PDB file of C-alpha atoms and ligand atoms in Angstrom:
ATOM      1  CA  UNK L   1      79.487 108.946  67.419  1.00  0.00           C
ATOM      2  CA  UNK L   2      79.725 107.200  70.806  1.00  0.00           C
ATOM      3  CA  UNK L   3      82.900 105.114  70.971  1.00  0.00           C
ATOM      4  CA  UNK L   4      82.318 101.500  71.636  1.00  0.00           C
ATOM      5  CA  UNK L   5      84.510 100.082  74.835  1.00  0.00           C
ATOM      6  CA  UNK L   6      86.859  97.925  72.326  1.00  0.00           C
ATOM      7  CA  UNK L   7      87.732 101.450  70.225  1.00  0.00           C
ATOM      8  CA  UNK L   8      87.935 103.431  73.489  1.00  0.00           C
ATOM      9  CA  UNK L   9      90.711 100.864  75.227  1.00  0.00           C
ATOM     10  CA  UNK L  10      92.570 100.974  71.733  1.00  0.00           C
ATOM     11  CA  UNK L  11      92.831 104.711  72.209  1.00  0.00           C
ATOM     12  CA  UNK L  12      96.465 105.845  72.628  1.00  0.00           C
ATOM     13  CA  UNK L  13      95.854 107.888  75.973  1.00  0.00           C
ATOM     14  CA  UNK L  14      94.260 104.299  77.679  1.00  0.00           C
ATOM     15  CA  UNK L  15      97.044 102.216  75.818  1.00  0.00           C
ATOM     16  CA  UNK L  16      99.691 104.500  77.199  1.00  0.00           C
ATOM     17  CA  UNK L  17      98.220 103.968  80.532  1.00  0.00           C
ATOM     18  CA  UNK L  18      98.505 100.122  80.342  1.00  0.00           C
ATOM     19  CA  UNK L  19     101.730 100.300  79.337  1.00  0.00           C
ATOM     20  CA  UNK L  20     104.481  99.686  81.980  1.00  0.00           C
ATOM     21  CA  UNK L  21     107.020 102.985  83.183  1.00  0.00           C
ATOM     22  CA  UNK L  22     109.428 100.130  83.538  1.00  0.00           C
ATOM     23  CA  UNK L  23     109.765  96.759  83.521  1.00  0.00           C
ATOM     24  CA  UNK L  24     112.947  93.931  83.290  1.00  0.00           C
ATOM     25  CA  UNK L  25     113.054  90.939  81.337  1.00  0.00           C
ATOM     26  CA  UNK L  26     115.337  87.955  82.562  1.00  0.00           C
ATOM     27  CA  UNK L  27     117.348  90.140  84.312  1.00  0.00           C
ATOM     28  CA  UNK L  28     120.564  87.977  86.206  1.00  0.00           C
ATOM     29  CA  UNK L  29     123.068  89.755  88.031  1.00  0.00           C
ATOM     30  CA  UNK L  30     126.398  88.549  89.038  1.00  0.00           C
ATOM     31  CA  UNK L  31     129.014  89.740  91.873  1.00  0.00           C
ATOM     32  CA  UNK L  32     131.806  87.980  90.819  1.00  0.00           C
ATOM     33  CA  UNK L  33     131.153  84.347  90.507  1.00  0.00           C
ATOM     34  CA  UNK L  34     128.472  84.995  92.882  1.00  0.00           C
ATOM     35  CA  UNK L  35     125.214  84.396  90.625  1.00  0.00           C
ATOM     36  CA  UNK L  36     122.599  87.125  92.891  1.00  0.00           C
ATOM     37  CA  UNK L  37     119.896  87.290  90.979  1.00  0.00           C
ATOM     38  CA  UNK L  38     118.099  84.780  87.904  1.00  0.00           C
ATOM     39  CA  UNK L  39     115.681  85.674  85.485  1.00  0.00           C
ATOM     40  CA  UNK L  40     114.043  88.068  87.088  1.00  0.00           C
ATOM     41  CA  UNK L  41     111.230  89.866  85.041  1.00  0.00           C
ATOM     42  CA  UNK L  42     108.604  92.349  86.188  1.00  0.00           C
ATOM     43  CA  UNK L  43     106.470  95.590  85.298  1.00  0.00           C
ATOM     44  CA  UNK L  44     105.909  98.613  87.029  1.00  0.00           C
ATOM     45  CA  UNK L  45     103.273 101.214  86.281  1.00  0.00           C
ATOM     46  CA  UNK L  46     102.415 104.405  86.789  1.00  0.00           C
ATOM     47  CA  UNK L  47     100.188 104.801  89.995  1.00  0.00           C
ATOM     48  CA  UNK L  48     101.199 101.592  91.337  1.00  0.00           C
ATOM     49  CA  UNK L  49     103.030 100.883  94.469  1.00  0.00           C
ATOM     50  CA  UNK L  50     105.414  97.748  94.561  1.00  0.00           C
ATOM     51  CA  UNK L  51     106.608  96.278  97.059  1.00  0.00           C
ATOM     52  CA  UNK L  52     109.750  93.729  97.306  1.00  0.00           C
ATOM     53  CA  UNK L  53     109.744  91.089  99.860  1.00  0.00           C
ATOM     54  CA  UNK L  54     111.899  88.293 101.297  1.00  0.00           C
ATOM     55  CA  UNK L  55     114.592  87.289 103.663  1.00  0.00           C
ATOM     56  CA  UNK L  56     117.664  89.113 104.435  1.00  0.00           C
ATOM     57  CA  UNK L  57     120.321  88.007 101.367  1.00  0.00           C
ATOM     58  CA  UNK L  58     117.471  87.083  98.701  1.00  0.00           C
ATOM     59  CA  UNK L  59     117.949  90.040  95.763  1.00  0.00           C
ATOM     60  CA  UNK L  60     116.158  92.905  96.847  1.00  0.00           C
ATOM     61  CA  UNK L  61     118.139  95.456  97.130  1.00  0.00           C
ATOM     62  CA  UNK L  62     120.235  94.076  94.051  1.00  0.00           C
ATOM     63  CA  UNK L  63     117.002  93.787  92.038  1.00  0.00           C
ATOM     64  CA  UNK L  64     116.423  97.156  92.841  1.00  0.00           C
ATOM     65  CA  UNK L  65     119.180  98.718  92.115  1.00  0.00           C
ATOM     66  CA  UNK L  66     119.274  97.438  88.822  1.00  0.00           C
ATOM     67  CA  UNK L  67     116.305  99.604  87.905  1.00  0.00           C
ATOM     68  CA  UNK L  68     118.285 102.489  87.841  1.00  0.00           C
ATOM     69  CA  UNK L  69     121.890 100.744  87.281  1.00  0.00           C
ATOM     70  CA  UNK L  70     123.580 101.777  90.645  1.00  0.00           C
ATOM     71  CA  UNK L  71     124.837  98.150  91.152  1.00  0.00           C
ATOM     72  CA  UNK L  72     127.360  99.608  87.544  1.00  0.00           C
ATOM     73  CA  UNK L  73     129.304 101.065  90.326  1.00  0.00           C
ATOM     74  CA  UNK L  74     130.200  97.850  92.115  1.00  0.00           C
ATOM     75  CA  UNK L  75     133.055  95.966  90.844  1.00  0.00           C
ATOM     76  CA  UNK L  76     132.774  93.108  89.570  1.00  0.00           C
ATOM     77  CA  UNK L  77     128.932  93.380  89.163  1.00  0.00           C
ATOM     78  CA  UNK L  78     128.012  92.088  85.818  1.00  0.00           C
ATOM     79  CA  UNK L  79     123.772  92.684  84.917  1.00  0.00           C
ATOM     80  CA  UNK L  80     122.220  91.080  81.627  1.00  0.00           C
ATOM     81  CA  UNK L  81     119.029  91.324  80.580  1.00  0.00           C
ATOM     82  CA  UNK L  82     116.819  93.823  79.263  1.00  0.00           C
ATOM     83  CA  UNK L  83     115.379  96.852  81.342  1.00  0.00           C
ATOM     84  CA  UNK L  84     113.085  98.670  79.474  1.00  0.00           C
ATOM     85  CA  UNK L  85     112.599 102.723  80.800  1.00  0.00           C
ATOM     86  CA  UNK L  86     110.794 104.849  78.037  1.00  0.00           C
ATOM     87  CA  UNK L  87     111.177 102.081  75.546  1.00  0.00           C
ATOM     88  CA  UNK L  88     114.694 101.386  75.186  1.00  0.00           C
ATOM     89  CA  UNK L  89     116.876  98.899  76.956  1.00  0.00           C
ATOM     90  CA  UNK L  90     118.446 101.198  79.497  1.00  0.00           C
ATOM     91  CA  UNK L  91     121.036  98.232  80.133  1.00  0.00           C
ATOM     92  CA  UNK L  92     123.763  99.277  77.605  1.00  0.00           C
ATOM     93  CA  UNK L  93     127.208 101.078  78.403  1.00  0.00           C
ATOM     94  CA  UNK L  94     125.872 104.010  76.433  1.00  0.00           C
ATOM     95  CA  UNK L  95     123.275 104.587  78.613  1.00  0.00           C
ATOM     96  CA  UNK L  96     123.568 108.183  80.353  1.00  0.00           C
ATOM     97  CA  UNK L  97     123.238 107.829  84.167  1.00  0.00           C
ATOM     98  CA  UNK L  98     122.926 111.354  84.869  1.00  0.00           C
ATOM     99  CA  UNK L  99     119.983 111.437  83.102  1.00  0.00           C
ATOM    100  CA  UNK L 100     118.625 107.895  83.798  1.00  0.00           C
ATOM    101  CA  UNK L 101     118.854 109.058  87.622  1.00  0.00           C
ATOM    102  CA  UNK L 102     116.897 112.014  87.263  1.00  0.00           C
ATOM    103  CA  UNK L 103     113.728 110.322  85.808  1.00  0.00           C
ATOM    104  CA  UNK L 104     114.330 107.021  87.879  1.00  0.00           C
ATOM    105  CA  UNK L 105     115.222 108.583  91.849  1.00  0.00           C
ATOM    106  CA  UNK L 106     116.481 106.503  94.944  1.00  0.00           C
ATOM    107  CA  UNK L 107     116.152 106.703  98.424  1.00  0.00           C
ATOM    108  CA  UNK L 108     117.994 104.398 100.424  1.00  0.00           C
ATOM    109  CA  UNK L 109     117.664 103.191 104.060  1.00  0.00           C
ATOM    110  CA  UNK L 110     119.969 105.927 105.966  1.00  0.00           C
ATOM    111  CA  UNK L 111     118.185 109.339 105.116  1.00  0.00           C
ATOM    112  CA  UNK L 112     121.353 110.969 103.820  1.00  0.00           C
ATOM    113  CA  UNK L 113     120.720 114.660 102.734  1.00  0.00           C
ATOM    114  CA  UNK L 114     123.869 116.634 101.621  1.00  0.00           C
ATOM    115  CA  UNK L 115     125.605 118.417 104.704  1.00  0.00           C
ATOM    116  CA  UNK L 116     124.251 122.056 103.164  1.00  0.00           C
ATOM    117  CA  UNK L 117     120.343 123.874 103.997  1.00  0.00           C
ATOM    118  CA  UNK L 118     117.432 122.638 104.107  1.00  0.00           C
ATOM    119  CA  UNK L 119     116.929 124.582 100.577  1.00  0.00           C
ATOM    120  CA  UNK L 120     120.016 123.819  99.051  1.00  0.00           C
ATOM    121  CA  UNK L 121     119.353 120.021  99.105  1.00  0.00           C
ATOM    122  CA  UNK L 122     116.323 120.487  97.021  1.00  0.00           C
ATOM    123  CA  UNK L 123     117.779 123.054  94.759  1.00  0.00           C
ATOM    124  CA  UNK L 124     121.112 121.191  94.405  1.00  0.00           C
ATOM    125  CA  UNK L 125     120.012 118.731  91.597  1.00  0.00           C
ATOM    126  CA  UNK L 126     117.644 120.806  89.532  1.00  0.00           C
ATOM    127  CA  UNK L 127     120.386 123.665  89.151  1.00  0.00           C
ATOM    128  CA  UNK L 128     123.098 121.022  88.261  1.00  0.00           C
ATOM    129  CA  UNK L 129     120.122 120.293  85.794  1.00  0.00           C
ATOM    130  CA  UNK L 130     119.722 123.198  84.379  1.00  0.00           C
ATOM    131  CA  UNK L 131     117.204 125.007  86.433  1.00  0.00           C
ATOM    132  CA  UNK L 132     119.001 128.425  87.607  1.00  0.00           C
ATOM    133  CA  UNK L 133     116.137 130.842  87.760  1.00  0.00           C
ATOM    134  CA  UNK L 134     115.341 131.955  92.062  1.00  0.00           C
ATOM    135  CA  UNK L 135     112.078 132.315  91.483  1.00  0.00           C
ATOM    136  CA  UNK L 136     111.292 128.697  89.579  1.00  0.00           C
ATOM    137  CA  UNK L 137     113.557 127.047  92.201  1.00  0.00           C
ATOM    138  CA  UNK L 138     111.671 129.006  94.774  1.00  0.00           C
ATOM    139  CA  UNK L 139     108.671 127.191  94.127  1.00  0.00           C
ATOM    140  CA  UNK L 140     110.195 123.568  93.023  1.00  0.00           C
ATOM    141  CA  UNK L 141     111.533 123.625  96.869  1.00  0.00           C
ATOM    142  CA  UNK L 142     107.668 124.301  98.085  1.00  0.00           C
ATOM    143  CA  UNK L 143     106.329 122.140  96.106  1.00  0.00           C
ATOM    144  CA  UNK L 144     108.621 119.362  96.445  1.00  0.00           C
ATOM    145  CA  UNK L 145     108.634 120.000 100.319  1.00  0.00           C
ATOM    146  CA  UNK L 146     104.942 119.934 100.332  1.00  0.00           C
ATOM    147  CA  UNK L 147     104.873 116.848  98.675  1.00  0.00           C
ATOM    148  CA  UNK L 148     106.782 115.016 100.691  1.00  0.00           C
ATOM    149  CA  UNK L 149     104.690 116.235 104.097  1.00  0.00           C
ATOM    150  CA  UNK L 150     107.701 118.317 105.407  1.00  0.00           C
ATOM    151  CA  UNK L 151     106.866 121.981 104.361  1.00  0.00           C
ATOM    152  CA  UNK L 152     104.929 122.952 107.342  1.00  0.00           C
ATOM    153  CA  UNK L 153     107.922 121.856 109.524  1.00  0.00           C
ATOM    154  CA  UNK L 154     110.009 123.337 107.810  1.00  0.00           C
ATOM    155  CA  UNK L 155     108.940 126.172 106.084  1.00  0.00           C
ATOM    156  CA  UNK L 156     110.651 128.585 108.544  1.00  0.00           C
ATOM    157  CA  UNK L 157     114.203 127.420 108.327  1.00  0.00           C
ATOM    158  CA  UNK L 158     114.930 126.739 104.957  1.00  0.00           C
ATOM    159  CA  UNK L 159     118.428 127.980 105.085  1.00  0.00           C
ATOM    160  CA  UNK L 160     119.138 125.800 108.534  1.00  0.00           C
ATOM    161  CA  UNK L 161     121.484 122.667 107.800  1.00  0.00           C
ATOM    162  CA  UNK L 162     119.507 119.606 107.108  1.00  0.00           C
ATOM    163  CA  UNK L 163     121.633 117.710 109.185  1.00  0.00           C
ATOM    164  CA  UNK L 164     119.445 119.209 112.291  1.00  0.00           C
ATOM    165  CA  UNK L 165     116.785 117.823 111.065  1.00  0.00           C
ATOM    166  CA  UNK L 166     115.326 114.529 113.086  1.00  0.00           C
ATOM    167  CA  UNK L 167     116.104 111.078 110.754  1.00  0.00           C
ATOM    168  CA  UNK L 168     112.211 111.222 109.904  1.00  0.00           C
ATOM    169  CA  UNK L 169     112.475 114.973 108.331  1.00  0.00           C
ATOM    170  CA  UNK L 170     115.298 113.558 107.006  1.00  0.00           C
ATOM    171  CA  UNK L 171     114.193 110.624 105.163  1.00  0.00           C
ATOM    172  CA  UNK L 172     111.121 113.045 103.722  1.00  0.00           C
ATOM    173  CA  UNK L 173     113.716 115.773 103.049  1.00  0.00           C
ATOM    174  CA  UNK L 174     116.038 112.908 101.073  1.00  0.00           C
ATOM    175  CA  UNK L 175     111.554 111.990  98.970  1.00  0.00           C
ATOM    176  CA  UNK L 176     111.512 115.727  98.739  1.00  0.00           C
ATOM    177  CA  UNK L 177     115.081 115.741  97.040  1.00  0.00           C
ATOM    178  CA  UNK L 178     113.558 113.046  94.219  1.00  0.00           C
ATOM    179  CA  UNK L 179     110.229 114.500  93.978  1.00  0.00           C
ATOM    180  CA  UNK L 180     112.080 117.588  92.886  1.00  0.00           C
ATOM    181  CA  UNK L 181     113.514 116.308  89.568  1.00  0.00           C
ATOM    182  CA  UNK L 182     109.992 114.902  88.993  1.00  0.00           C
ATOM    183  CA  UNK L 183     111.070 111.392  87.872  1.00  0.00           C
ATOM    184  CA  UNK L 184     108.421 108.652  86.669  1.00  0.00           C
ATOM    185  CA  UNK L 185     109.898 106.114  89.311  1.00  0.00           C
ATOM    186  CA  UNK L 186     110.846 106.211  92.772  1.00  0.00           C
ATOM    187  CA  UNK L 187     113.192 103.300  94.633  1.00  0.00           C
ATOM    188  CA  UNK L 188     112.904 103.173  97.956  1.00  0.00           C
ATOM    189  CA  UNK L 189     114.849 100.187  99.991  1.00  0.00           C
ATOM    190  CA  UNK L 190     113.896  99.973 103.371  1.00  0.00           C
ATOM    191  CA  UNK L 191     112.768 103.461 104.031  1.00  0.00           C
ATOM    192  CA  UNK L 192     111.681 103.560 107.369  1.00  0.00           C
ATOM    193  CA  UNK L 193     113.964 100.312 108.665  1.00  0.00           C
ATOM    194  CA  UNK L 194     116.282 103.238 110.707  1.00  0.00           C
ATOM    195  CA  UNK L 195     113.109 105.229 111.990  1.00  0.00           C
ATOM    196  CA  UNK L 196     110.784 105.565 114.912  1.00  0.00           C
ATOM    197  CA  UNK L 197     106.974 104.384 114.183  1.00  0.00           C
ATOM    198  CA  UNK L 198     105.837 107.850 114.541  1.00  0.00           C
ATOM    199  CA  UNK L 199     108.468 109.090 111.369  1.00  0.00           C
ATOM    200  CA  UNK L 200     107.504 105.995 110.077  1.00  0.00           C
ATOM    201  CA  UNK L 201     103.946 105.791 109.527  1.00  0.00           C
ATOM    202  CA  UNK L 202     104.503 109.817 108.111  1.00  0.00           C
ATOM    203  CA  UNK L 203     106.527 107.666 105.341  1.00  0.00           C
ATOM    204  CA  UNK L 204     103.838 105.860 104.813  1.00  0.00           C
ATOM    205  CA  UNK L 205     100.845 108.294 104.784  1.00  0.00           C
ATOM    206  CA  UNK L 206     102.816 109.770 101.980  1.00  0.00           C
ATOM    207  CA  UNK L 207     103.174 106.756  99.318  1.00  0.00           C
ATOM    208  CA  UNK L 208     100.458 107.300  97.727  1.00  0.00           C
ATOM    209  CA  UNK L 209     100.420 110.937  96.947  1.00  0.00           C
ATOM    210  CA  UNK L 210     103.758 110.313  95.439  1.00  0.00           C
ATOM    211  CA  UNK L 211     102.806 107.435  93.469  1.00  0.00           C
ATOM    212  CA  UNK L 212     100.501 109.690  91.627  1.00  0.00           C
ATOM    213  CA  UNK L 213     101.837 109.892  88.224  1.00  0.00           C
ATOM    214  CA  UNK L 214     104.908 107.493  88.933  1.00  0.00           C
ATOM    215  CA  UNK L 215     105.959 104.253  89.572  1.00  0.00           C
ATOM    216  CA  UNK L 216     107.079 103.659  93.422  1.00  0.00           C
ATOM    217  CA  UNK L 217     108.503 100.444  94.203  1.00  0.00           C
ATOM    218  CA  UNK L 218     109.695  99.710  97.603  1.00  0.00           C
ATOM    219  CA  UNK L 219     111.804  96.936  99.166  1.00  0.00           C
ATOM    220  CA  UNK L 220     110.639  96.386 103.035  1.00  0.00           C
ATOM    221  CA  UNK L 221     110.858  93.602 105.726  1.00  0.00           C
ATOM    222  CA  UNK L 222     107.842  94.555 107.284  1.00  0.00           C
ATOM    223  CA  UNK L 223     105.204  92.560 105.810  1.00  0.00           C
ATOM    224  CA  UNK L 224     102.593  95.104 107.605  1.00  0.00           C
ATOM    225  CA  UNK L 225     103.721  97.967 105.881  1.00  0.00           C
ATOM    226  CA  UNK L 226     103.817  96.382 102.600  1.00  0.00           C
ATOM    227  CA  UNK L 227      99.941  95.409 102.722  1.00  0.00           C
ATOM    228  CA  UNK L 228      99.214  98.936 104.014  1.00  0.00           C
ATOM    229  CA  UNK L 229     101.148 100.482 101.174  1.00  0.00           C
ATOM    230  CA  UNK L 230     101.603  98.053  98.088  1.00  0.00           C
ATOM    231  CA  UNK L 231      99.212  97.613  95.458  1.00  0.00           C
ATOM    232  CA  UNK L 232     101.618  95.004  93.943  1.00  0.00           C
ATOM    233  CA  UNK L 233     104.289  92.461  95.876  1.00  0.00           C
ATOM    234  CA  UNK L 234     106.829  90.605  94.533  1.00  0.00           C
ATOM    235  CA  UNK L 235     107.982  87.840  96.788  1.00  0.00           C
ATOM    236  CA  UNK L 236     112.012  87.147  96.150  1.00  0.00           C
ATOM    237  CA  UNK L 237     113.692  83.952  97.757  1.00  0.00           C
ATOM    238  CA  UNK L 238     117.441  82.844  96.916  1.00  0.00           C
ATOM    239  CA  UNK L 239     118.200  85.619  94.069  1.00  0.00           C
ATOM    240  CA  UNK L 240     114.952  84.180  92.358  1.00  0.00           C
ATOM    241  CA  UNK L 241     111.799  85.937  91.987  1.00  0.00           C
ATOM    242  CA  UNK L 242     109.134  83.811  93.403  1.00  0.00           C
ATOM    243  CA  UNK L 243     105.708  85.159  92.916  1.00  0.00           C
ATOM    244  CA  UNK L 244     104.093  88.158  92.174  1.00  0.00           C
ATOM    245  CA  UNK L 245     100.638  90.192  92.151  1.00  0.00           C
ATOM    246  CA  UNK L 246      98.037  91.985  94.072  1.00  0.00           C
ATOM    247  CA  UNK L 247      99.181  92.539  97.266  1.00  0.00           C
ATOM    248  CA  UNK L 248      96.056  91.087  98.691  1.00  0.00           C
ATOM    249  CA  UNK L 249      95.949  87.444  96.990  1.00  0.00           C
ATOM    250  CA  UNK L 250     100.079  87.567  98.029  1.00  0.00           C
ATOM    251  CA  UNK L 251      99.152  87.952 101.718  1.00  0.00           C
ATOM    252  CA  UNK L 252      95.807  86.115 101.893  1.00  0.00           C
ATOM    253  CA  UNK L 253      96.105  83.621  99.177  1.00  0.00           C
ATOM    254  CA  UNK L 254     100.004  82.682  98.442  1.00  0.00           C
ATOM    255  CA  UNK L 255     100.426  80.369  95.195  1.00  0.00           C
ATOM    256  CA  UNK L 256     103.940  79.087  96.006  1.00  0.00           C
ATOM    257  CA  UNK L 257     104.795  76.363  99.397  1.00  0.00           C
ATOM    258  CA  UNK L 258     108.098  78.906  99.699  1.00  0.00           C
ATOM    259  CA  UNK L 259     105.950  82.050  99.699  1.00  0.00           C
ATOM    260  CA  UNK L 260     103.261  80.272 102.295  1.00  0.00           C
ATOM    261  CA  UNK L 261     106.474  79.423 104.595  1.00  0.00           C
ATOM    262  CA  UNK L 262     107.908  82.989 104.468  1.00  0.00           C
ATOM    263  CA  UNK L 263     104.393  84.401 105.509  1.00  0.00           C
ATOM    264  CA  UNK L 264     103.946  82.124 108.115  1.00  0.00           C
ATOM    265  CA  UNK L 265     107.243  82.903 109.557  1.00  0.00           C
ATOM    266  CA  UNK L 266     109.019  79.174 108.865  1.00  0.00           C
ATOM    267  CA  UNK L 267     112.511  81.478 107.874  1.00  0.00           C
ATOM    268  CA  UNK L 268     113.171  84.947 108.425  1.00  0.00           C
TER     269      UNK L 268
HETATM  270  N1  ATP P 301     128.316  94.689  96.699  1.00  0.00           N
HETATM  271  C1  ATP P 301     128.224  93.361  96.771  1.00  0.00           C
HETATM  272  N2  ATP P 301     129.296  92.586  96.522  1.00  0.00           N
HETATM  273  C2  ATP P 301     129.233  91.241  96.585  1.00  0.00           C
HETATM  274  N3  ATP P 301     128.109  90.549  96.899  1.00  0.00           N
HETATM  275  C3  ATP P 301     127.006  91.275  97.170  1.00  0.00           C
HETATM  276  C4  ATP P 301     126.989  92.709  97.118  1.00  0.00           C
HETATM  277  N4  ATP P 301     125.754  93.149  97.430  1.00  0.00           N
HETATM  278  C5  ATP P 301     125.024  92.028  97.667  1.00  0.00           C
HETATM  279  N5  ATP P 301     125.759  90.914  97.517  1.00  0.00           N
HETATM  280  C6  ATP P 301     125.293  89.524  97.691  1.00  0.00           C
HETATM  281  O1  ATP P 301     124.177  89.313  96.829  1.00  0.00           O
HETATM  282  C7  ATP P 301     123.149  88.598  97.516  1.00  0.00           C
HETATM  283  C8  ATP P 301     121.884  89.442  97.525  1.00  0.00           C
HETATM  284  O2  ATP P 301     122.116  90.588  98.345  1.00  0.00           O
HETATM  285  P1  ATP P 301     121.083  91.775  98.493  1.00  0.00           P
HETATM  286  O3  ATP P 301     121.779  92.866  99.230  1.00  0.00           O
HETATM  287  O4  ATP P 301     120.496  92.075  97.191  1.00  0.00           O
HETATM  288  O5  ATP P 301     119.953  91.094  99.431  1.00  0.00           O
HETATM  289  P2  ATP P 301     118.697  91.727 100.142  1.00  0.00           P
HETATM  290  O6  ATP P 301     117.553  90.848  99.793  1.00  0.00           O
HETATM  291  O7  ATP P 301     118.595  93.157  99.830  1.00  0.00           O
HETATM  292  O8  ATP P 301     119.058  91.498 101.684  1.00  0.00           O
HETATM  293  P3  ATP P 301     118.705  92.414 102.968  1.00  0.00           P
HETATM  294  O9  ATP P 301     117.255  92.152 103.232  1.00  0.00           O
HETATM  295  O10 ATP P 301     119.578  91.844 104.043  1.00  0.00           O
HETATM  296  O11 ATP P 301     119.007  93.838 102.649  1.00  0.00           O
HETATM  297  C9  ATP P 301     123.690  88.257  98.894  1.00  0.00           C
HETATM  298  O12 ATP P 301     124.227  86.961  98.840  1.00  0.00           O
HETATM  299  C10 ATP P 301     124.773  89.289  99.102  1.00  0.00           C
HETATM  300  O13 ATP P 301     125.784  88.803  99.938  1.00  0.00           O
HETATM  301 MG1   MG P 302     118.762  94.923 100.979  1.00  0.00          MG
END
């Protein structure tokens, strides 16, 4: 029998596919007495590519790391709210970072890869996870290398310190390092902000073959890389979450006056 459209969207497989990887509802976050961030809710999926805009001070990077609770380690940093990975509320002391880490990875605006080889900073997490057979880790490094556009550069010196790398290999060693635990999401905040336009467009190029399968969501203050990268944009201003959607109607066709300012460079 041929399934009609209504029975084939109801199917789990499609259902699954609507479903967010993560989302946040009414998430606030305090430093202090310092109220950062209000209310802020929003979905990420698998596939899509979000990007986080606004000026210097607005949330971002404390949005962000709220997806994956690294802002826990800040005293005096108090987050409610719900944020939902897998279907539960990963926002509860109970919560296992370790874990939470591996399926939710960061990479953060200084490439900062371990001071060991090339191979050892993709092997490092997986074997502290578990993984301890050569041959398996042989080809998690490959793969994981390959994926983040750096095996062909580096294929030959695998056991060479990854501090000789330049800060572009760098910053695709530190994607390879995620990619290798193969987590659902990927944070980036301001990737390419301490690279050269040549390392950074190579950034770039690779977003979407790492959003394949997972969630990337990336804060940037380059408005021109988020409409060449972002499916999705979420527009932050004063710790509040402005607007959000298609990247296209957010650059070409902004609902809020705030939004319309920011784009048209009234604050910075
Ligand atoms: N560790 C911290 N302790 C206290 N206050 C903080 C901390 N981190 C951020 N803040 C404050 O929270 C607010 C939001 O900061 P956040 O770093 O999230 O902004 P941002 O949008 O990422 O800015 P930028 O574009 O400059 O990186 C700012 O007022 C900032 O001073
Ligand atoms: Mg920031």
């Amino acid at each position: 029998m041929i399934e009609t459209l209504e029975q084939s969207v109801a199917s789990p497989a499609l259902e699954e596919l609507k479903a967010p990887v993560l989302y946040t509802k009414d998430v606030n976050v305090w430093y202090g007495d310092h109220h950062a961030l209000q209310d802020t809710s929003l979905d990420f999926h698998k596939g899509e590519i979000t990007a986080l805009i606004g000026p210097s001070g607005c949330g971002k990077s404390t949005y962000l790391r709220c997806l994956n609770l690294m802002n826990r380690e800040i005293q005096g940093c108090q987050i409610t709210g719900e944020i939902f990975y897998r279907e539960h509320d990963i926002n509860t002391p109970e919560e296992d970072l370790y874990e939470l880490r591996k399926s939710i990875g960061m990479v953060f605006q200084q490439p900062n890869p371990f001071p060991k080889t090339i191979y050892e900073n993709i092997a490092f997490a997986p074997r502290c996870h578990g993984q301890r057979n050569k041959a398996t880790l042989d080809e998690l490094v490959e793969e994981s290398l390959r994926g983040a556009a750096l095996w062909d550069e580096v294929k030959d010196k695998l056991n060479k310190s990854a501090q000789a790398l330049s800060g572009g290999q760098q910053q695709r060693l530190c994607i390879a390092r995620a990619l290798a635990l193969k987590p659902d999401v990927i944070l980036l905040d301001e990737p390419c902000s301490a690279l050269d336009p040549i390392s950074t467009l190579a950034i770039e190029e690779l977003m979407h073959s790492i959003a394949a399968g997972r969630a990337i969501i990336i804060v940037t203050h380059n408005m021109e890389q988020a409409t060449r990268v972002s499916n999705r944009t979420a527009f932050f201003y004063m710790g509040e979450m402005v607007e959000t959607g298609e990247t296209e109607q957010i650059f070409n066709a902004p609902k809020s006056q705030r939004l319309n300012d920011y784009l048209s460079g009234r604050f910075s």
